[in-house]
Amino acid sequence: MAKVARKAMDEIILFLTKAMELINWDDVRRVRDILIDAKNKGKNILVVGMGRSGLVGRAFALRLMHLGFNVFVFGETITPAILADDVVIAISGSGETNTVVRAAEVAKKLGAKVVAVTTRPHSSLAKLADMILVLPGKTKLATEQDYFIRQLLGEHAPLAPLGTLFEITAMIVLDSLVSELMETLHISEDQIRRRHATIE
Amino acid sequence: MAKVARKAMDEIILFLTKAMELINWDDVRRVRDILIDAKNKGKNILVVGMGRSGLVGRAFALRLMHLGFNVFVFGETITPAILADDVVIAISGSGETNTVVRAAEVAKKLGAKVVAVTTRPHSSLAKLADMILVLPGKTKLATEQDYFIRQLLGEHAPLAPLGTLFEITAMIVLDSLVSELMETLHISEDQIRRRHATIE
Amino acid sequence: MAKVARKAMDEIILFLTKAMELINWDDVRRVRDILIDAKNKGKNILVVGMGRSGLVGRAFALRLMHLGFNVFVFGETITPAILADDVVIAISGSGETNTVVRAAEVAKKLGAKVVAVTTRPHSSLAKLADMILVLPGKTKLATEQDYFIRQLLGEHAPLAPLGTLFEITAMIVLDSLVSELMETLHISEDQIRRRHATIE
Amino acid sequence: MAKVARKAMDEIILFLTKAMELINWDDVRRVRDILIDAKNKGKNILVVGMGRSGLVGRAFALRLMHLGFNVFVFGETITPAILADDVVIAISGSGETNTVVRAAEVAKKLGAKVVAVTTRPHSSLAKLADMILVLPGKTKLATEQDYFIRQLLGEHAPLAPLGTLFEITAMIVLDSLVSELMETLHISEDQIRRRHATIE
């Protein structure tokens, strides 16, 4: 039996359970409102992230497309010019990932609204964002001063390495936001299914 | 407050808690052994998946790289020829995603070992796999005969649409497998940090 | 001095010069008309290709976006469901690339129009296409019966390996089609510049 | 007949013919030597580029893999940490693409060797590179002071928009370098074919 794996999953679920209590669900609602406002005004959403945070961002972008948003992913082929009032969702656990911070900087200059999804509310990314969604999570920079990890898992280091806990939390919170958006926009699962890629 | 989002996250955690009990952790150990065997023999690992399952696969591939595996992702630029005894990790909740099933078929003909990560043990993908890791999860094909969803969440439909529950479960189980691999290979978090991309 | 490189570039230009005479420019006009018709009807364009052919397809897709088309790339995150009357541009020198042929098959069933860009007019891909744009080029399957290579470069093997000549020819012909589309749609270079990604 | 397309292809070939005379083929040889030196020392090659330059870079990276190099692409999943003496091939027609310049900067700090492929020898990218391969080409920044375009195509604007001429030139020159590398490393087309992706 994969004992360590089982223990790691147990720890991840424990972390998520405690994380859920620490998340500011009013902020989640604010992100929802920013997205719906962009949709109503015909604005574009650009999701920016590198590494595993970028993959979590893509998974969210895919669902936003299913919900009818004009959404694009930084670094993929089809990415139009960012214009004023577009929304940039920038994901970085540490809030210091070079490419993400630079992209957010440029987006601000172009008049776009930047939503930072990060574990560090005082990071470079958070400082220049219009809206910060702070998520519990250890980051790849993690040291003892890490935000949430100690009170959540106690003194011992979690089994999941580097930014894993942030990335999983981000994936689940953004997927939960998808459920919220479905409710607000009155979009059923069947409507999503019809927008799902048919060639894969 | 984003009430529906909070409820969705609550439901996802409930699902994960029950899913953990249904997962065959001996099978997780078998996947670990297949991966370590490939590593010892200098074989390549190819991760195949489309859509959000593909993104979960990439997140796993990235960690395998951190652990020193020769790992590649189907559809990206740098993907070498598959040879006999290479390992293909094929991820598809439904087990019917066209491109994934075809890739697994070709891999089998070339003498590679196919590990299917799926929610449906009788799917086309599972049928041709050497090893099946069955994960609880509703899939995009979900109907009432769905494997786990009823006993896990009861009669009401979960808030998370399409394959979301499978994708989140797959991400967490594969991340748990990463912790298991770290233990078996005696790799510390610091060693992983040193292999983390320095230009991003 | 890189003598072989210089000779290879000389040979590529010689190949392109002769290839230009063999291309059916009426067919290029037909592809233009199919694309403009899709644009006028608000239909989507999906570009499909693997390996280097896929990269050439992405380069074309990027310009189509600049020209205001609703265009997507197979395998990237944001790819909506293909519907009837959408257009699939399928690129494969050999016309036998598994994933491309399968995608074209599914597209046909869904009622989409398939444009094959290939060097082999009797390939599996060409057979199921609504419109075939045949381009001179050696393919990765190349043997002596190859379509154009002998009369173009004579008996000696070209320096450029595998599908290189096809891929370069496809890139240039599709870029030439972009110039044609700009003229037909009265789109200036400045208008394209404004649609160019601003965050990169 | 697609008259404008035919004229555009004619113009592209004319441009390439003149460009070939302006390219410093000693510099191409120097790039070859840098790559082979990295290969002999077991160092990694990282290819960096955004948009269409990034796609040209990936096409080159794919061939480097076929030739047995340890090569990776910025922005894809499997990208290891850059270490001292690794080689970064940074492609940007303008030499000012933000992400590319930043990546080159970080690479320099880490002790990697930066090869700039650009049309502007005084650009930010060129200034920090260890080796500059200057290629004729109009860039997306093109104005009348553009380097080569006037003497090559005369006073009229080329049909190909933005960076197209640079991108095509870069693709062909890098493919020509592949022929040179095959010769130097004594690698036959058949050996490349065997390393070509078997699952696609």
PDB file of C-alpha atoms in Angstrom, chain D residues 19-193:
ATOM      1  CA  ALA D  19      18.901  38.367 -47.395  1.00  0.00           C
ATOM      2  CA  MET D  20      21.129  35.352 -48.000  1.00  0.00           C
ATOM      3  CA  GLU D  21      23.886  37.669 -49.244  1.00  0.00           C
ATOM      4  CA  LEU D  22      23.640  39.914 -46.181  1.00  0.00           C
ATOM      5  CA  ILE D  23      23.772  37.166 -43.589  1.00  0.00           C
ATOM      6  CA  ASN D  24      27.120  36.716 -41.855  1.00  0.00           C
ATOM      7  CA  TRP D  25      27.708  33.004 -42.374  1.00  0.00           C
ATOM      8  CA  ASP D  26      30.710  33.121 -40.087  1.00  0.00           C
ATOM      9  CA  ASP D  27      28.309  34.055 -37.310  1.00  0.00           C
ATOM     10  CA  VAL D  28      26.117  31.097 -38.245  1.00  0.00           C
ATOM     11  CA  ARG D  29      29.179  28.905 -37.825  1.00  0.00           C
ATOM     12  CA  ARG D  30      29.836  30.507 -34.438  1.00  0.00           C
ATOM     13  CA  VAL D  31      26.304  29.645 -33.304  1.00  0.00           C
ATOM     14  CA  ARG D  32      26.895  26.096 -34.531  1.00  0.00           C
ATOM     15  CA  ASP D  33      30.071  25.908 -32.433  1.00  0.00           C
ATOM     16  CA  ILE D  34      28.318  27.227 -29.319  1.00  0.00           C
ATOM     17  CA  LEU D  35      25.598  24.585 -29.714  1.00  0.00           C
ATOM     18  CA  ILE D  36      28.009  21.720 -30.304  1.00  0.00           C
ATOM     19  CA  ASP D  37      30.151  22.822 -27.390  1.00  0.00           C
ATOM     20  CA  ALA D  38      27.081  22.746 -25.112  1.00  0.00           C
ATOM     21  CA  LYS D  39      26.185  19.293 -26.413  1.00  0.00           C
ATOM     22  CA  ASN D  40      29.683  17.954 -25.765  1.00  0.00           C
ATOM     23  CA  LYS D  41      29.570  19.301 -22.206  1.00  0.00           C
ATOM     24  CA  GLY D  42      26.088  17.873 -21.533  1.00  0.00           C
ATOM     25  CA  LYS D  43      24.610  21.355 -21.111  1.00  0.00           C
ATOM     26  CA  ASN D  44      20.976  22.308 -21.790  1.00  0.00           C
ATOM     27  CA  ILE D  45      19.703  24.567 -24.567  1.00  0.00           C
ATOM     28  CA  LEU D  46      16.661  26.765 -23.809  1.00  0.00           C
ATOM     29  CA  VAL D  47      14.798  28.408 -26.688  1.00  0.00           C
ATOM     30  CA  VAL D  48      12.918  31.602 -25.807  1.00  0.00           C
ATOM     31  CA  GLY D  49      10.544  33.581 -28.019  1.00  0.00           C
ATOM     32  CA  MET D  50       7.018  34.966 -27.962  1.00  0.00           C
ATOM     33  CA  GLY D  51       4.336  34.938 -30.657  1.00  0.00           C
ATOM     34  CA  ARG D  52       5.447  33.847 -34.127  1.00  0.00           C
ATOM     35  CA  SER D  53       9.136  34.145 -33.199  1.00  0.00           C
ATOM     36  CA  GLY D  54       8.407  31.681 -30.413  1.00  0.00           C
ATOM     37  CA  LEU D  55       6.845  29.270 -32.917  1.00  0.00           C
ATOM     38  CA  VAL D  56       9.926  29.503 -35.161  1.00  0.00           C
ATOM     39  CA  GLY D  57      12.026  28.819 -32.065  1.00  0.00           C
ATOM     40  CA  ARG D  58       9.974  25.714 -31.273  1.00  0.00           C
ATOM     41  CA  ALA D  59      10.403  24.410 -34.813  1.00  0.00           C
ATOM     42  CA  PHE D  60      14.179  24.766 -34.342  1.00  0.00           C
ATOM     43  CA  ALA D  61      14.043  23.193 -30.871  1.00  0.00           C
ATOM     44  CA  LEU D  62      12.236  20.173 -32.275  1.00  0.00           C
ATOM     45  CA  ARG D  63      15.049  19.570 -34.780  1.00  0.00           C
ATOM     46  CA  LEU D  64      17.700  20.088 -32.082  1.00  0.00           C
ATOM     47  CA  MET D  65      15.964  17.310 -30.139  1.00  0.00           C
ATOM     48  CA  HIS D  66      16.092  15.120 -33.260  1.00  0.00           C
ATOM     49  CA  LEU D  67      19.848  15.812 -33.369  1.00  0.00           C
ATOM     50  CA  GLY D  68      20.288  14.608 -29.795  1.00  0.00           C
ATOM     51  CA  PHE D  69      20.547  17.953 -27.978  1.00  0.00           C
ATOM     52  CA  ASN D  70      19.095  18.469 -24.475  1.00  0.00           C
ATOM     53  CA  VAL D  71      16.740  21.200 -25.545  1.00  0.00           C
ATOM     54  CA  PHE D  72      13.768  22.894 -23.879  1.00  0.00           C
ATOM     55  CA  VAL D  73      11.263  25.599 -24.743  1.00  0.00           C
ATOM     56  CA  PHE D  74      10.426  28.522 -22.468  1.00  0.00           C
ATOM     57  CA  GLY D  75       6.760  28.420 -21.446  1.00  0.00           C
ATOM     58  CA  GLU D  76       6.217  24.695 -21.995  1.00  0.00           C
ATOM     59  CA  THR D  77       5.696  22.267 -19.123  1.00  0.00           C
ATOM     60  CA  ILE D  78       9.041  20.493 -19.046  1.00  0.00           C
ATOM     61  CA  THR D  79      11.597  23.272 -18.556  1.00  0.00           C
ATOM     62  CA  PRO D  80      14.361  22.626 -16.053  1.00  0.00           C
ATOM     63  CA  ALA D  81      16.381  25.170 -14.097  1.00  0.00           C
ATOM     64  CA  ILE D  82      18.924  27.063 -16.205  1.00  0.00           C
ATOM     65  CA  LEU D  83      22.451  26.563 -14.906  1.00  0.00           C
ATOM     66  CA  ALA D  84      25.820  28.110 -15.654  1.00  0.00           C
ATOM     67  CA  ASP D  85      27.101  27.401 -19.195  1.00  0.00           C
ATOM     68  CA  ASP D  86      23.677  26.413 -20.513  1.00  0.00           C
ATOM     69  CA  VAL D  87      22.790  28.140 -23.787  1.00  0.00           C
ATOM     70  CA  VAL D  88      19.736  30.354 -24.273  1.00  0.00           C
ATOM     71  CA  ILE D  89      18.623  31.015 -27.862  1.00  0.00           C
ATOM     72  CA  ALA D  90      16.516  34.190 -27.619  1.00  0.00           C
ATOM     73  CA  ILE D  91      14.516  35.105 -30.727  1.00  0.00           C
ATOM     74  CA  SER D  92      12.958  38.533 -31.205  1.00  0.00           C
ATOM     75  CA  GLY D  93      12.875  40.488 -34.456  1.00  0.00           C
ATOM     76  CA  SER D  94      12.628  43.810 -32.655  1.00  0.00           C
ATOM     77  CA  GLY D  95      14.923  42.704 -29.849  1.00  0.00           C
ATOM     78  CA  GLU D  96      12.562  44.460 -27.452  1.00  0.00           C
ATOM     79  CA  THR D  97       9.947  41.785 -26.635  1.00  0.00           C
ATOM     80  CA  ASN D  98       9.578  42.194 -22.873  1.00  0.00           C
ATOM     81  CA  THR D  99       9.464  38.543 -21.803  1.00  0.00           C
ATOM     82  CA  VAL D 100      12.390  37.605 -24.047  1.00  0.00           C
ATOM     83  CA  VAL D 101      14.616  40.457 -22.831  1.00  0.00           C
ATOM     84  CA  ARG D 102      13.817  39.645 -19.176  1.00  0.00           C
ATOM     85  CA  ALA D 103      14.495  35.934 -19.693  1.00  0.00           C
ATOM     86  CA  ALA D 104      17.839  36.759 -21.327  1.00  0.00           C
ATOM     87  CA  GLU D 105      18.701  39.044 -18.407  1.00  0.00           C
ATOM     88  CA  VAL D 106      17.987  36.312 -15.844  1.00  0.00           C
ATOM     89  CA  ALA D 107      19.895  33.772 -17.946  1.00  0.00           C
ATOM     90  CA  LYS D 108      22.965  36.037 -17.971  1.00  0.00           C
ATOM     91  CA  LYS D 109      22.847  36.367 -14.186  1.00  0.00           C
ATOM     92  CA  LEU D 110      22.719  32.576 -13.878  1.00  0.00           C
ATOM     93  CA  GLY D 111      25.868  32.271 -15.975  1.00  0.00           C
ATOM     94  CA  ALA D 112      24.219  30.996 -19.148  1.00  0.00           C
ATOM     95  CA  LYS D 113      25.373  31.998 -22.626  1.00  0.00           C
ATOM     96  CA  VAL D 114      22.794  34.055 -24.550  1.00  0.00           C
ATOM     97  CA  VAL D 115      22.553  33.885 -28.355  1.00  0.00           C
ATOM     98  CA  ALA D 116      20.278  36.628 -29.719  1.00  0.00           C
ATOM     99  CA  VAL D 117      18.543  36.062 -33.047  1.00  0.00           C
ATOM    100  CA  THR D 118      17.257  39.497 -34.047  1.00  0.00           C
ATOM    101  CA  THR D 119      17.096  42.027 -36.826  1.00  0.00           C
ATOM    102  CA  ARG D 120      18.301  44.904 -34.632  1.00  0.00           C
ATOM    103  CA  PRO D 121      21.941  44.724 -33.482  1.00  0.00           C
ATOM    104  CA  HIS D 122      21.461  47.662 -31.083  1.00  0.00           C
ATOM    105  CA  SER D 123      18.313  46.374 -29.383  1.00  0.00           C
ATOM    106  CA  SER D 124      18.013  45.660 -25.647  1.00  0.00           C
ATOM    107  CA  LEU D 125      18.237  41.938 -26.363  1.00  0.00           C
ATOM    108  CA  ALA D 126      21.323  42.279 -28.567  1.00  0.00           C
ATOM    109  CA  LYS D 127      23.073  44.461 -25.988  1.00  0.00           C
ATOM    110  CA  LEU D 128      23.045  41.775 -23.324  1.00  0.00           C
ATOM    111  CA  ALA D 129      23.734  38.807 -25.620  1.00  0.00           C
ATOM    112  CA  ASP D 130      27.051  36.961 -25.811  1.00  0.00           C
ATOM    113  CA  MET D 131      26.524  36.330 -29.503  1.00  0.00           C
ATOM    114  CA  ILE D 132      24.238  38.146 -31.946  1.00  0.00           C
ATOM    115  CA  LEU D 133      22.947  36.539 -35.113  1.00  0.00           C
ATOM    116  CA  VAL D 134      21.597  39.473 -37.110  1.00  0.00           C
ATOM    117  CA  LEU D 135      18.991  38.504 -39.676  1.00  0.00           C
ATOM    118  CA  PRO D 136      17.499  40.828 -42.296  1.00  0.00           C
ATOM    119  CA  GLY D 137      13.823  41.425 -41.720  1.00  0.00           C
ATOM    120  CA  LYS D 138      11.229  44.036 -41.096  1.00  0.00           C
ATOM    121  CA  THR D 139       9.972  43.905 -37.516  1.00  0.00           C
ATOM    122  CA  LYS D 140       6.716  44.719 -35.820  1.00  0.00           C
ATOM    123  CA  LEU D 141       8.292  48.042 -34.790  1.00  0.00           C
ATOM    124  CA  ALA D 142       9.193  48.735 -38.412  1.00  0.00           C
ATOM    125  CA  THR D 143       9.435  52.339 -39.433  1.00  0.00           C
ATOM    126  CA  GLU D 144      11.480  53.940 -42.175  1.00  0.00           C
ATOM    127  CA  GLN D 145      14.708  53.569 -40.231  1.00  0.00           C
ATOM    128  CA  ASP D 146      14.361  49.784 -40.469  1.00  0.00           C
ATOM    129  CA  TYR D 147      17.625  48.033 -41.059  1.00  0.00           C
ATOM    130  CA  PHE D 148      17.409  46.104 -44.260  1.00  0.00           C
ATOM    131  CA  ILE D 149      14.007  46.490 -45.668  1.00  0.00           C
ATOM    132  CA  ARG D 150      14.632  49.539 -47.819  1.00  0.00           C
ATOM    133  CA  GLN D 151      17.707  48.382 -49.635  1.00  0.00           C
ATOM    134  CA  LEU D 152      16.158  44.948 -50.091  1.00  0.00           C
ATOM    135  CA  LEU D 153      12.701  45.749 -51.372  1.00  0.00           C
ATOM    136  CA  GLY D 154      13.116  49.367 -52.351  1.00  0.00           C
ATOM    137  CA  GLU D 155      10.829  52.148 -51.334  1.00  0.00           C
ATOM    138  CA  HIS D 156       7.480  50.355 -51.411  1.00  0.00           C
ATOM    139  CA  ALA D 157       6.219  48.550 -48.319  1.00  0.00           C
ATOM    140  CA  PRO D 158       6.381  44.750 -48.553  1.00  0.00           C
ATOM    141  CA  LEU D 159       3.073  42.892 -48.746  1.00  0.00           C
ATOM    142  CA  ALA D 160       3.978  40.706 -45.760  1.00  0.00           C
ATOM    143  CA  PRO D 161       2.870  42.473 -42.548  1.00  0.00           C
ATOM    144  CA  LEU D 162       4.754  43.158 -39.291  1.00  0.00           C
ATOM    145  CA  GLY D 163       7.493  40.649 -38.481  1.00  0.00           C
ATOM    146  CA  THR D 164       6.632  38.122 -41.219  1.00  0.00           C
ATOM    147  CA  LEU D 165       9.860  38.594 -43.223  1.00  0.00           C
ATOM    148  CA  PHE D 166      12.006  38.228 -40.102  1.00  0.00           C
ATOM    149  CA  GLU D 167      10.105  35.143 -38.956  1.00  0.00           C
ATOM    150  CA  ILE D 168      10.377  33.392 -42.327  1.00  0.00           C
ATOM    151  CA  THR D 169      14.062  34.302 -42.634  1.00  0.00           C
ATOM    152  CA  ALA D 170      14.719  33.026 -39.098  1.00  0.00           C
ATOM    153  CA  MET D 171      12.934  29.741 -39.796  1.00  0.00           C
ATOM    154  CA  ILE D 172      14.951  29.136 -42.968  1.00  0.00           C
ATOM    155  CA  VAL D 173      18.319  30.183 -41.516  1.00  0.00           C
ATOM    156  CA  LEU D 174      17.792  28.010 -38.422  1.00  0.00           C
ATOM    157  CA  ASP D 175      16.741  25.099 -40.654  1.00  0.00           C
ATOM    158  CA  SER D 176      19.895  25.664 -42.698  1.00  0.00           C
ATOM    159  CA  LEU D 177      21.868  25.549 -39.469  1.00  0.00           C
ATOM    160  CA  VAL D 178      20.230  22.157 -38.825  1.00  0.00           C
ATOM    161  CA  SER D 179      21.746  20.871 -42.111  1.00  0.00           C
ATOM    162  CA  GLU D 180      25.127  22.228 -41.000  1.00  0.00           C
ATOM    163  CA  LEU D 181      24.781  20.496 -37.601  1.00  0.00           C
ATOM    164  CA  MET D 182      23.824  17.210 -39.300  1.00  0.00           C
ATOM    165  CA  GLU D 183      27.028  17.407 -41.361  1.00  0.00           C
ATOM    166  CA  THR D 184      29.259  18.317 -38.427  1.00  0.00           C
ATOM    167  CA  LEU D 185      27.756  15.674 -36.125  1.00  0.00           C
ATOM    168  CA  HIS D 186      27.577  13.037 -38.901  1.00  0.00           C
ATOM    169  CA  ILE D 187      23.866  12.498 -38.316  1.00  0.00           C
ATOM    170  CA  SER D 188      21.860  11.094 -41.214  1.00  0.00           C
ATOM    171  CA  GLU D 189      18.237  11.792 -42.085  1.00  0.00           C
ATOM    172  CA  ASP D 190      17.402   8.212 -41.099  1.00  0.00           C
ATOM    173  CA  GLN D 191      18.746   8.764 -37.587  1.00  0.00           C
ATOM    174  CA  ILE D 192      16.526  11.832 -37.300  1.00  0.00           C
ATOM    175  CA  ARG D 193      13.522   9.877 -38.537  1.00  0.00           C
TER     176      ARG D 193
END
